[in-house]
PDB file of C-alpha atoms in Angstrom:
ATOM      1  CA  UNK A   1      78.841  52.971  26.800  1.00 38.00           C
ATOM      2  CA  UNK A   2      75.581  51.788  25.038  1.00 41.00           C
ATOM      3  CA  UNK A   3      74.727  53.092  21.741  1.00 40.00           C
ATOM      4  CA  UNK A   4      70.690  53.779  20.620  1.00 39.00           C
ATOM      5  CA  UNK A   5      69.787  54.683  17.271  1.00 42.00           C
ATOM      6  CA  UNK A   6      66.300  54.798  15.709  1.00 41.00           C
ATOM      7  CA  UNK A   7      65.988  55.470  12.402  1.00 42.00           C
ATOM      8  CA  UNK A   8      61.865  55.678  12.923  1.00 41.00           C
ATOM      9  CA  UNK A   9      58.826  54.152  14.737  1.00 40.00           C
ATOM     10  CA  UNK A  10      55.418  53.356  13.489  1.00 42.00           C
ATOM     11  CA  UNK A  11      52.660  52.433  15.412  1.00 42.00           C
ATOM     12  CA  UNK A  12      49.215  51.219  13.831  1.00 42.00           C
ATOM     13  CA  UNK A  13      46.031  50.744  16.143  1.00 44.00           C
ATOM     14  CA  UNK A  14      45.013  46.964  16.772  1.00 42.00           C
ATOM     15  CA  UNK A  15      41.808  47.906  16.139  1.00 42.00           C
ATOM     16  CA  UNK A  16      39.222  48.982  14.074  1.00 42.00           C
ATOM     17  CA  UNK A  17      38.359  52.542  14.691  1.00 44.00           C
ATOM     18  CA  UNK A  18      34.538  51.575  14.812  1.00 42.00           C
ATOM     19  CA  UNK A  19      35.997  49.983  18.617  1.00 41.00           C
ATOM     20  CA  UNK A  20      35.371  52.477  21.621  1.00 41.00           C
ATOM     21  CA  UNK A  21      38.651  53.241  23.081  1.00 39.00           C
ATOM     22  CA  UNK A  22      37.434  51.475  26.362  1.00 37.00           C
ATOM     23  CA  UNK A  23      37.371  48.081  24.898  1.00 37.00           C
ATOM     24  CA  UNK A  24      41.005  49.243  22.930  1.00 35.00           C
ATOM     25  CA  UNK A  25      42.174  50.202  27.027  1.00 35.00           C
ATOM     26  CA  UNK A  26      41.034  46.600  27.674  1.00 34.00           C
ATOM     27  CA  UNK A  27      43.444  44.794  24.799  1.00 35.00           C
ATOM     28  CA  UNK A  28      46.774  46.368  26.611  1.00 39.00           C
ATOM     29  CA  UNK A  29      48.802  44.482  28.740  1.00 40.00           C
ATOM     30  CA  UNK A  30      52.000  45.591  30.637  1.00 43.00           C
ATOM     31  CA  UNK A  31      54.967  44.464  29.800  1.00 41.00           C
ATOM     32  CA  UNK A  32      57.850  44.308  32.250  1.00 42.00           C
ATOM     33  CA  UNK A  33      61.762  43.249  31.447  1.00 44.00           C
ATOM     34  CA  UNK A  34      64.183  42.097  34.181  1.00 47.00           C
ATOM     35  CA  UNK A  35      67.941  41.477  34.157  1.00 44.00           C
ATOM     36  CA  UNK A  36      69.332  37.864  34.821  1.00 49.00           C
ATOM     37  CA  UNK A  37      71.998  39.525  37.615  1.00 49.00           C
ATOM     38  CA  UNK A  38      70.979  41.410  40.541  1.00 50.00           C
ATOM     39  CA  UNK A  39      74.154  43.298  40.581  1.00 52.00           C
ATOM     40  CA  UNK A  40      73.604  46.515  38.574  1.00 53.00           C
ATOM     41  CA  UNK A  41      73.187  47.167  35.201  1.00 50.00           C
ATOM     42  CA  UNK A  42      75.085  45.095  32.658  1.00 51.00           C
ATOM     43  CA  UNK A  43      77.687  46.026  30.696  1.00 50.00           C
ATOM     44  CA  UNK A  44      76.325  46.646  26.601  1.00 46.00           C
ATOM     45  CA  UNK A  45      79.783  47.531  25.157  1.00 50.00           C
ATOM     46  CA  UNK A  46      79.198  44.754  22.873  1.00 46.00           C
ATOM     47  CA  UNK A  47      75.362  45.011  22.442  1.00 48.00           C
ATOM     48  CA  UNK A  48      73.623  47.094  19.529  1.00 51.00           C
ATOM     49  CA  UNK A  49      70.308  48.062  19.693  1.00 46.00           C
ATOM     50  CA  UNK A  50      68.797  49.642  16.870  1.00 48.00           C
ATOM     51  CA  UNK A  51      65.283  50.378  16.370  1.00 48.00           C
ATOM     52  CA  UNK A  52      63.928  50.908  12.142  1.00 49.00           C
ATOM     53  CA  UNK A  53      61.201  50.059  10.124  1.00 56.00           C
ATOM     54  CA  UNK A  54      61.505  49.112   7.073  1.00 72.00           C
ATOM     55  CA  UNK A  55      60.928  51.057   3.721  1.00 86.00           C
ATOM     56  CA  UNK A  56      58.364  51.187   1.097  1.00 91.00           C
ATOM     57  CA  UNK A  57      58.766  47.961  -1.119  1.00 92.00           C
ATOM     58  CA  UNK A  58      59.152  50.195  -4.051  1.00 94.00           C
ATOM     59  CA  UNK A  59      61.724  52.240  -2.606  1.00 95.00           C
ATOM     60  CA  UNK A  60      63.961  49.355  -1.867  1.00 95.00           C
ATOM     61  CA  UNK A  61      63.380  47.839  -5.248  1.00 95.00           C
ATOM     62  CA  UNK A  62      64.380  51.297  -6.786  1.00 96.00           C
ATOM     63  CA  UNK A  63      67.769  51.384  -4.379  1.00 96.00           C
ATOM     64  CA  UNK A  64      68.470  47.921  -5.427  1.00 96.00           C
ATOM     65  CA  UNK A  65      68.633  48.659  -8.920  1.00 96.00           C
ATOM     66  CA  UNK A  66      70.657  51.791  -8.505  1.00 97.00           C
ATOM     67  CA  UNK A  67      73.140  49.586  -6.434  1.00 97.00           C
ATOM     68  CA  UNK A  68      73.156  47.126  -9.397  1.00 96.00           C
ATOM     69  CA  UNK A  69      73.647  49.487 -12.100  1.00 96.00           C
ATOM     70  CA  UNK A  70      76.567  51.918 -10.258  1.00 96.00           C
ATOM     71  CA  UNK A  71      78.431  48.125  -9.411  1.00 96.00           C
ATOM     72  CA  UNK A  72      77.978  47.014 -12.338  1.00 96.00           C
ATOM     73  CA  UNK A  73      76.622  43.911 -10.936  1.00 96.00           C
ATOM     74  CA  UNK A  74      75.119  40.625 -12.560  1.00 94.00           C
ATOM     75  CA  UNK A  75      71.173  40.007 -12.599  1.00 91.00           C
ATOM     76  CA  UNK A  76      71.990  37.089 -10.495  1.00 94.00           C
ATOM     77  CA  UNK A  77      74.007  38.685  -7.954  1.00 94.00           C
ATOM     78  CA  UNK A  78      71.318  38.171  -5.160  1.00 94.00           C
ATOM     79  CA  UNK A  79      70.649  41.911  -3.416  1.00 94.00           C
ATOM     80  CA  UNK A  80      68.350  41.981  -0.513  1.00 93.00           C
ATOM     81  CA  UNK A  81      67.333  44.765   2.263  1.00 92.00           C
ATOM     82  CA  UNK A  82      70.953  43.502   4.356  1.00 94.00           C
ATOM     83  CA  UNK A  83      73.354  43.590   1.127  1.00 96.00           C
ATOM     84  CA  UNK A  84      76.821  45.664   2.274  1.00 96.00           C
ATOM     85  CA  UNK A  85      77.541  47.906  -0.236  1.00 96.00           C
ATOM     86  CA  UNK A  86      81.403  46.766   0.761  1.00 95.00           C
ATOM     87  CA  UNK A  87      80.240  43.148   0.686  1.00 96.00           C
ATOM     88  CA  UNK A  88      79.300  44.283  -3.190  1.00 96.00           C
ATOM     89  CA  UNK A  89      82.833  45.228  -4.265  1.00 95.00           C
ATOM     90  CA  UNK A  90      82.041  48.952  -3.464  1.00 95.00           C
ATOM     91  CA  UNK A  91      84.915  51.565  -2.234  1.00 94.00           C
ATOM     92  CA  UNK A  92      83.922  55.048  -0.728  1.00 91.00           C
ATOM     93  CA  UNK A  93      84.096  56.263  -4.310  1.00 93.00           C
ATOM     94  CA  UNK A  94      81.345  53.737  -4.973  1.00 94.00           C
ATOM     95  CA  UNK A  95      79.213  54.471  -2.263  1.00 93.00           C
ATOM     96  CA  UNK A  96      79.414  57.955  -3.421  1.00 93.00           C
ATOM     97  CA  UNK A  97      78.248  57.539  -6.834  1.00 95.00           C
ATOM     98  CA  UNK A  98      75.706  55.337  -5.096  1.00 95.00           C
ATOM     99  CA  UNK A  99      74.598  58.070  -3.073  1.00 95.00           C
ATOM    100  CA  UNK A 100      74.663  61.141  -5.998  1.00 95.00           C
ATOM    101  CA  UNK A 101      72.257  58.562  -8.406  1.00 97.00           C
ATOM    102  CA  UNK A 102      70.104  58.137  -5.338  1.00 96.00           C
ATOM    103  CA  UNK A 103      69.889  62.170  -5.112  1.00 96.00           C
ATOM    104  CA  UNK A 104      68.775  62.378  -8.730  1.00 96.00           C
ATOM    105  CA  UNK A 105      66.663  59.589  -8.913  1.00 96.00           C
ATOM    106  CA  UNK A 106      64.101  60.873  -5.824  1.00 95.00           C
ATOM    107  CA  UNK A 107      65.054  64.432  -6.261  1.00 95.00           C
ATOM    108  CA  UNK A 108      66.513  65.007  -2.877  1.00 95.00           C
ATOM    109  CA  UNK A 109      69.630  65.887  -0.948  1.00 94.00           C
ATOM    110  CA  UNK A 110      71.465  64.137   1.152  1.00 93.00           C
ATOM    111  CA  UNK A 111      73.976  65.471   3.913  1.00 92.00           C
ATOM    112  CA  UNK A 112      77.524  64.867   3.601  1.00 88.00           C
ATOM    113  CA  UNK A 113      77.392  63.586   7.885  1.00 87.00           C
ATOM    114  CA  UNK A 114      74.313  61.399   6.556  1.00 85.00           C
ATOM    115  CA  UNK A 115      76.012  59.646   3.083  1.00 86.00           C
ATOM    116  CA  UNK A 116      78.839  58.522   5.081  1.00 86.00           C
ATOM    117  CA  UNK A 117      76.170  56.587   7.608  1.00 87.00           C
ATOM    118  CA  UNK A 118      74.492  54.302   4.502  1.00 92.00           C
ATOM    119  CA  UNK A 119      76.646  50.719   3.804  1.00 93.00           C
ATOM    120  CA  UNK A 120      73.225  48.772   3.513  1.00 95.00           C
ATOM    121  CA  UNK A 121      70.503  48.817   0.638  1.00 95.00           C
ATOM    122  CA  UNK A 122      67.730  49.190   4.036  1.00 95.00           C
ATOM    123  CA  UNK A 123      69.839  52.229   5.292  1.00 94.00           C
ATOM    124  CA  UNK A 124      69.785  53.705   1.805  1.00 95.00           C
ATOM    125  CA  UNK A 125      65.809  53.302   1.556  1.00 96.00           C
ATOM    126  CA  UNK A 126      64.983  53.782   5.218  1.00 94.00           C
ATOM    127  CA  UNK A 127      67.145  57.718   4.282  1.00 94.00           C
ATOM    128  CA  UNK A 128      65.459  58.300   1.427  1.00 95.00           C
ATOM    129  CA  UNK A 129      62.175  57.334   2.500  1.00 94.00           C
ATOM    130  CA  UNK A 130      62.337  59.671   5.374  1.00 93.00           C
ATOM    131  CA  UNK A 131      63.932  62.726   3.645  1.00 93.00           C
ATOM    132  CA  UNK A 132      60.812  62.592   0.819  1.00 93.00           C
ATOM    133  CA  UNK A 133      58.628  61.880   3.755  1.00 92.00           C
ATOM    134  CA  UNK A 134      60.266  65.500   5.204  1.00 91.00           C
ATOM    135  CA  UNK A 135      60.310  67.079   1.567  1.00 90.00           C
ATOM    136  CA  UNK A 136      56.627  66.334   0.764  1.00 90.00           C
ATOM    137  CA  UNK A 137      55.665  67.803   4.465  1.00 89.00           C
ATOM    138  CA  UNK A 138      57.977  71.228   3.519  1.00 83.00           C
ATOM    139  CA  UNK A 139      60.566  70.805   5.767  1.00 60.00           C
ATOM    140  CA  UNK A 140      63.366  70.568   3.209  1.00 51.00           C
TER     141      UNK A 140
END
């Protein structure tokens, strides 16, 4: 069984908007992608495939200090967009505390279903960039 998640997808024109959209139709090539074996579909049970972008530098920057200050963790403990927060020392307590400073600190809420998702500093930001993305648009 293969498993798809997307957290979100951006796409930004590779052109100037001065272009006509004729000369834009002209830049695009198809792209085609073909399985070594001839014998059906392979098997993905031990493939991932996830599709994200990546948050706003200051958002990440902001989650990274959180994650810092709730661990209690050194200024040369090296955090990055990948850091575990279980690779950090944290327990589900942890992550929790992570999750409720988050909540305060951008004014939003996060679901229960949604907090138990986040072990990375990118899945923290990616969240909370999308759920002030939804706030500022007035769907939460």
């Amino acid at each position: 069984m293969a498993t798809v998640s997307a957290t979100c997808l951006r796409f930004q024109p590779l052109f100037s908007q001065s272009n006509k959209s004729s000369q834009a139709a002209a830049s695009l090539k198809p792209v085609s992608v073909g399985w070594a074996k001839n014998n059906g579909f392979p098997s993905l049970k031990a493939s991932r495939f996830r599709v994200s972008c990546a948050a706003k530098p200051e958002t990440v920057e902001k989650v990274i200090e959180i994650v810092r200050k709730q661990l209690a963790l050194t200024p040369e403990t090296e955090l990055t967009n990948e850091s575990k927060f279980a690779a950090l020392g944290a327990d589900s307590l942890d992550t929790v505390e992570i999750v409720m400073a988050l909540e305060e600190e951008f004014d939003i809420n996060v679901e229960e279903e949604n907090s138990q998702n986040i072990t990375t500093v990118r899945e923290a930001a990616d969240m909370i960039d999308k759920l002030v993305q939804e706030k500022a648009e007035g769907g939460s």
